[in-house]
Tab-separated table of C-alpha atoms in Angstrom:
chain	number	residue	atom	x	y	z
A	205	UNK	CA	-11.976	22.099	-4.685
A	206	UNK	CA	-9.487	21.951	-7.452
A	207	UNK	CA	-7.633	24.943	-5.882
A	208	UNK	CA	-7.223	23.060	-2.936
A	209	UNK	CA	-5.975	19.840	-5.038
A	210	UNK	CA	-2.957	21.911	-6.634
A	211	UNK	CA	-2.335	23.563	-2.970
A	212	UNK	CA	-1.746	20.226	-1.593
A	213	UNK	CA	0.087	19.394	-4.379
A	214	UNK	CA	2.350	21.745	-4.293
A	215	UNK	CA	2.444	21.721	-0.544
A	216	UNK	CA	3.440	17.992	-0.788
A	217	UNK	CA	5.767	18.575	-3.814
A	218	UNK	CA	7.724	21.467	-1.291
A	219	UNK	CA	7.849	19.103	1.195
A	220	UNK	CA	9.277	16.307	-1.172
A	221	UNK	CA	12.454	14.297	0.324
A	222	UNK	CA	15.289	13.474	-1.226
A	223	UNK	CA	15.152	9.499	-1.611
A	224	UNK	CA	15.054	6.758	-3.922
A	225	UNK	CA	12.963	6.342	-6.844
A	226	UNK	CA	10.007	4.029	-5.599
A	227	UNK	CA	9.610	2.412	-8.858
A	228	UNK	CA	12.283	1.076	-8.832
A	229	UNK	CA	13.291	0.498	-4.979
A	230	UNK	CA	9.823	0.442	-3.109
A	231	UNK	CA	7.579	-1.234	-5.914
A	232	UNK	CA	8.279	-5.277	-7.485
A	233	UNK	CA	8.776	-5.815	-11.143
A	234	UNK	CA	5.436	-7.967	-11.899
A	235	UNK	CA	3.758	-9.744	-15.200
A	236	UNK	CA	0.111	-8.897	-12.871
A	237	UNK	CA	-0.366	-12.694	-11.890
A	238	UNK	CA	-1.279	-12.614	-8.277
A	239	UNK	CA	-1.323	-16.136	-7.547
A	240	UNK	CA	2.035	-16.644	-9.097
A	241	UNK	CA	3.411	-13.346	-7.018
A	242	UNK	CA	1.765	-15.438	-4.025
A	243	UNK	CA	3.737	-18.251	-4.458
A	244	UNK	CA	6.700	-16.118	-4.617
A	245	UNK	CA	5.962	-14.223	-1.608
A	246	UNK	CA	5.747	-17.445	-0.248
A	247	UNK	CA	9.197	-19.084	-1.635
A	248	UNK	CA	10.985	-15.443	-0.375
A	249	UNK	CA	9.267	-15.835	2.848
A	250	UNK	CA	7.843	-12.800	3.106
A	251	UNK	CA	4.086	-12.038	4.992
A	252	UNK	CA	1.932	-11.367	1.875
A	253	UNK	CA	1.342	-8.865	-0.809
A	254	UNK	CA	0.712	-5.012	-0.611
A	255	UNK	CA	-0.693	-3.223	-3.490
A	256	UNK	CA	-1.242	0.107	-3.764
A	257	UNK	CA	-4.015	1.077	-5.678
A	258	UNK	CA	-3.327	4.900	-7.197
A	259	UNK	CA	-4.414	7.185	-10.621
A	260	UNK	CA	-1.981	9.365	-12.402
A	261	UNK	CA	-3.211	12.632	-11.227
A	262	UNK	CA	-4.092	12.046	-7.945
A	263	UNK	CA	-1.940	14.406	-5.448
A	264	UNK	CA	-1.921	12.307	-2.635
A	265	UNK	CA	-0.571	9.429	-4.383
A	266	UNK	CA	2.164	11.710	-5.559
A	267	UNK	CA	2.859	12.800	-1.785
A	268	UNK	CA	2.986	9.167	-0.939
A	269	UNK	CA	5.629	8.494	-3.519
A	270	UNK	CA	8.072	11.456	-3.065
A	271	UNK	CA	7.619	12.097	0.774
A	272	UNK	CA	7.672	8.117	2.024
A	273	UNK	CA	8.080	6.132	-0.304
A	274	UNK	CA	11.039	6.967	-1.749
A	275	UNK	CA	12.844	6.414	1.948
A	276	UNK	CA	15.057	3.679	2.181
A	277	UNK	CA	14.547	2.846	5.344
A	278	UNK	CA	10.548	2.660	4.065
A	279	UNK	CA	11.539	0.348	0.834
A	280	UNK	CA	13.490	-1.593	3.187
A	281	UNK	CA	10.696	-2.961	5.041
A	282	UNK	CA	8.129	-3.359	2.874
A	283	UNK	CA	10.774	-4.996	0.850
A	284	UNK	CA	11.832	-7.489	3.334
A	285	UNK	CA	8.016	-8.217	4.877
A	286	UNK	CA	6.051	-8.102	1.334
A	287	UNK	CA	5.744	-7.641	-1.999
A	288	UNK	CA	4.792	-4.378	-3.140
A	289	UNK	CA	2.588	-3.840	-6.184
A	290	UNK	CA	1.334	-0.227	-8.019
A	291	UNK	CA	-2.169	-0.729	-9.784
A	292	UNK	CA	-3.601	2.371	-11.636
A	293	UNK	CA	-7.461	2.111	-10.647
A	294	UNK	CA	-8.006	3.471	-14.305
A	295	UNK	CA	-5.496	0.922	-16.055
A	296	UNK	CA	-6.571	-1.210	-19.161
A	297	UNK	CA	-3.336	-3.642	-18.177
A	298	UNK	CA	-4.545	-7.558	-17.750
A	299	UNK	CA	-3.659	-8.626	-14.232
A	300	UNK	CA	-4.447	-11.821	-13.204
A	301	UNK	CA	-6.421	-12.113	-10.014
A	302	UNK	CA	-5.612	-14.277	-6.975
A	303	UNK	CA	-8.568	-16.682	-8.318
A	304	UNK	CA	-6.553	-17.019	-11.623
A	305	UNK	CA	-9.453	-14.644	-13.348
A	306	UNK	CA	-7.911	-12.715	-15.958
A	307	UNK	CA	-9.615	-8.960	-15.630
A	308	UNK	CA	-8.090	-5.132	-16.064
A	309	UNK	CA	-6.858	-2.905	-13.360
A	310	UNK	CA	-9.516	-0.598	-13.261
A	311	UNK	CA	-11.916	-4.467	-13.158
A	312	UNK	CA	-9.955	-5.262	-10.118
A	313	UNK	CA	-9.663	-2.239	-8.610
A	314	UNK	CA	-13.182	-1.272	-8.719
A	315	UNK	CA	-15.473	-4.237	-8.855
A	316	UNK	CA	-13.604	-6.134	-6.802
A	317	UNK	CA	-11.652	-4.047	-3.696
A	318	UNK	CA	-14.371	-0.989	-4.169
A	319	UNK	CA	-11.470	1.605	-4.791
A	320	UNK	CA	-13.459	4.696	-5.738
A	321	UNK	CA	-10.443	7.376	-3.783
A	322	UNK	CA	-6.447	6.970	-4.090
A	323	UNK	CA	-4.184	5.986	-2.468
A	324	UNK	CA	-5.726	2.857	-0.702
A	325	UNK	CA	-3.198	0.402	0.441
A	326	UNK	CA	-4.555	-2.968	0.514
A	327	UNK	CA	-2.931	-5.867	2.124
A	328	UNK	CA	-3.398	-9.781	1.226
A	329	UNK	CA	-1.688	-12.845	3.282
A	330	UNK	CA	0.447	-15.932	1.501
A	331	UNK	CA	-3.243	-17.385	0.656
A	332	UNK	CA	-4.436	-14.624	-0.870
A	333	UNK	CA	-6.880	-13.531	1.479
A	334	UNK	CA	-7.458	-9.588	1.761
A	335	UNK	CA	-6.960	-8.317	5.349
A	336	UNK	CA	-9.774	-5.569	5.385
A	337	UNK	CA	-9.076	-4.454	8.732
A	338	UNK	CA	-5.380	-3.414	7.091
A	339	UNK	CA	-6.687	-0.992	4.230
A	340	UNK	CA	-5.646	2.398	4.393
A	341	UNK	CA	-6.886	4.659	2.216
A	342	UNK	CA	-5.291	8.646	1.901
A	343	UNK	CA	-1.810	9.406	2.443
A	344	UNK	CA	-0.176	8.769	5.887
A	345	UNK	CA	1.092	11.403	7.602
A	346	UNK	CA	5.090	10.629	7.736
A	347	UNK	CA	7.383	7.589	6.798
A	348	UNK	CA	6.481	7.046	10.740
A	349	UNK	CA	2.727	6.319	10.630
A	350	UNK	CA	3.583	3.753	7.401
A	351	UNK	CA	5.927	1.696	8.736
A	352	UNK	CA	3.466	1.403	11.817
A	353	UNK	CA	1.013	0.786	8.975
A	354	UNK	CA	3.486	-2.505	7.715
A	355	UNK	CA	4.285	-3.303	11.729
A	356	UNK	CA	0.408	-3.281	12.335
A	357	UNK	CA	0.076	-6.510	9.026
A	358	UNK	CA	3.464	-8.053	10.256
A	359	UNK	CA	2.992	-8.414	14.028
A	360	UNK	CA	-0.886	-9.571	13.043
A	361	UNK	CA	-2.203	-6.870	15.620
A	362	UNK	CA	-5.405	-6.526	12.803
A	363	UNK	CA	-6.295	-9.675	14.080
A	364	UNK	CA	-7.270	-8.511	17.626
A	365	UNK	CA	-7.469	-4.261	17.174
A	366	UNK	CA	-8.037	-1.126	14.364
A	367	UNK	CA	-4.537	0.310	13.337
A	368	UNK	CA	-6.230	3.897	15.231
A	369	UNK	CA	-5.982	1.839	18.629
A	370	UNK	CA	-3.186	-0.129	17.773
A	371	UNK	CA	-1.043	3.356	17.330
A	372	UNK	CA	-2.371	4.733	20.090
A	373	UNK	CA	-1.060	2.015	21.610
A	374	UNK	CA	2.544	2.175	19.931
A	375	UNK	CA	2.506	6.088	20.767
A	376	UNK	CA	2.223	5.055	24.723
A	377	UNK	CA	5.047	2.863	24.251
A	378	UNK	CA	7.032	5.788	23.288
A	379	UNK	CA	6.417	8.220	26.024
C-alpha cells in the first residue's frame, strides 16, 4: 500500500503543470472565523464558501494542488464564485465555526464534517449551510471535472441531481 502511495505520488508529481502557486492564487487569506468569512462572501457577492479539507502527506492532496489547482483559469473561478479555504484535518489552529464555536481543525474536520480521507471538498452557501450532495472527496481527474465540480454548486444543479448524473449530463452536451 505505501508503494502504491509514492507511485501515485510521483506519478502525479510527473504529471505536475506549470501554474500558479495555489496558496497564494487559489486559496483566501483567513483569521478561521467562518461566520465572519460568510458575511464576506456575502458583501463580495460570491455563492458560498469552499474548503478543502487536506493533511500534509497526503498524495492526492498534493496532485490536487500542482495538477489543478495551480491553473488560472481554475483560481479564477473559484475565486470569482467562492471563497476558498485549506484546513489541515490534523491542525491544532483555532477556527471559528459557522455557529461562532471556537474548536481546532482537526475538531472541525473530524467531529463535525466526518473527514477521515483527503482531499474532501466541502461546500457551504451564504448561510452557512453545508451542501452534502456537493462533497467530493479524492482528487478529480483534470482541471475539467473541477470546474464542473464549482458549475455543479453555482448553477444549484445539487438541488435536483448527483454531480455523477449531472456530468453525464454536461458530457452529452458536448458531443
Amino acid at each position: 500500500m505505501v508503494g502504491w502511495l509514492w507511485y501515485c505520488l510521483l506519478v502525479g508529481t510527473a504529471l505536475a503543470q506549470p501554474g500558479r502557486d495555489p496558496d497564494q492564487y487559489f486559496f483566501n487569506e483567513t483569521f478561521w472565523d467562518l461566520k465572519e468569512e460568510l458575511a464576506n462572501a456575502r458583501e463580495q457577492g460570491k455563492q458560498g464558501i469552499l474548503i478543502m479539507f487536506e493533511m500534509d502527506e497526503c498524495p492526492f492532496c498534493h496532485r490536487m494542488r500542482q495538477t489543478v489547482l495551480n491553473q488560472p483559469e481554475v483560481q479564477e473561478y473559484f475565486r470569482q464564485h467562492f471563497i476558498n479555504i485549506a484546513i489541515d484535518i490534523e491542525g491544532d489552529v483555532e477556527v471559528v465555526d459557522f455557529q461562532e464555536r471556537s474548536t481546532t481543525m482537526k475538531d472541525f474536520a473530524f467531529r463535525q464534517y466526518r473527514v477521515r480521507a483527503t482531499p474532501v471538498f466541502a461546500f457551504f452557501d451564504l448561510d452557512g449551510k453545508y451542501i452534502r450532495r456537493a462533497r467530493y472527496t479524492g482528487a478529480t481527474r483534470d482541471k475539467k471535472e473541477f470546474l464542473l465540480l464549482g458549475r455543479y454548486v453555482v448553477e444549484q444543479a445539487y438541488r435536483k441531481e448527483s454531480f455523477a448524473r449531472y456530468k453525464r449530463r454536461m458530457r452529452k452536451r458536448e458531443h
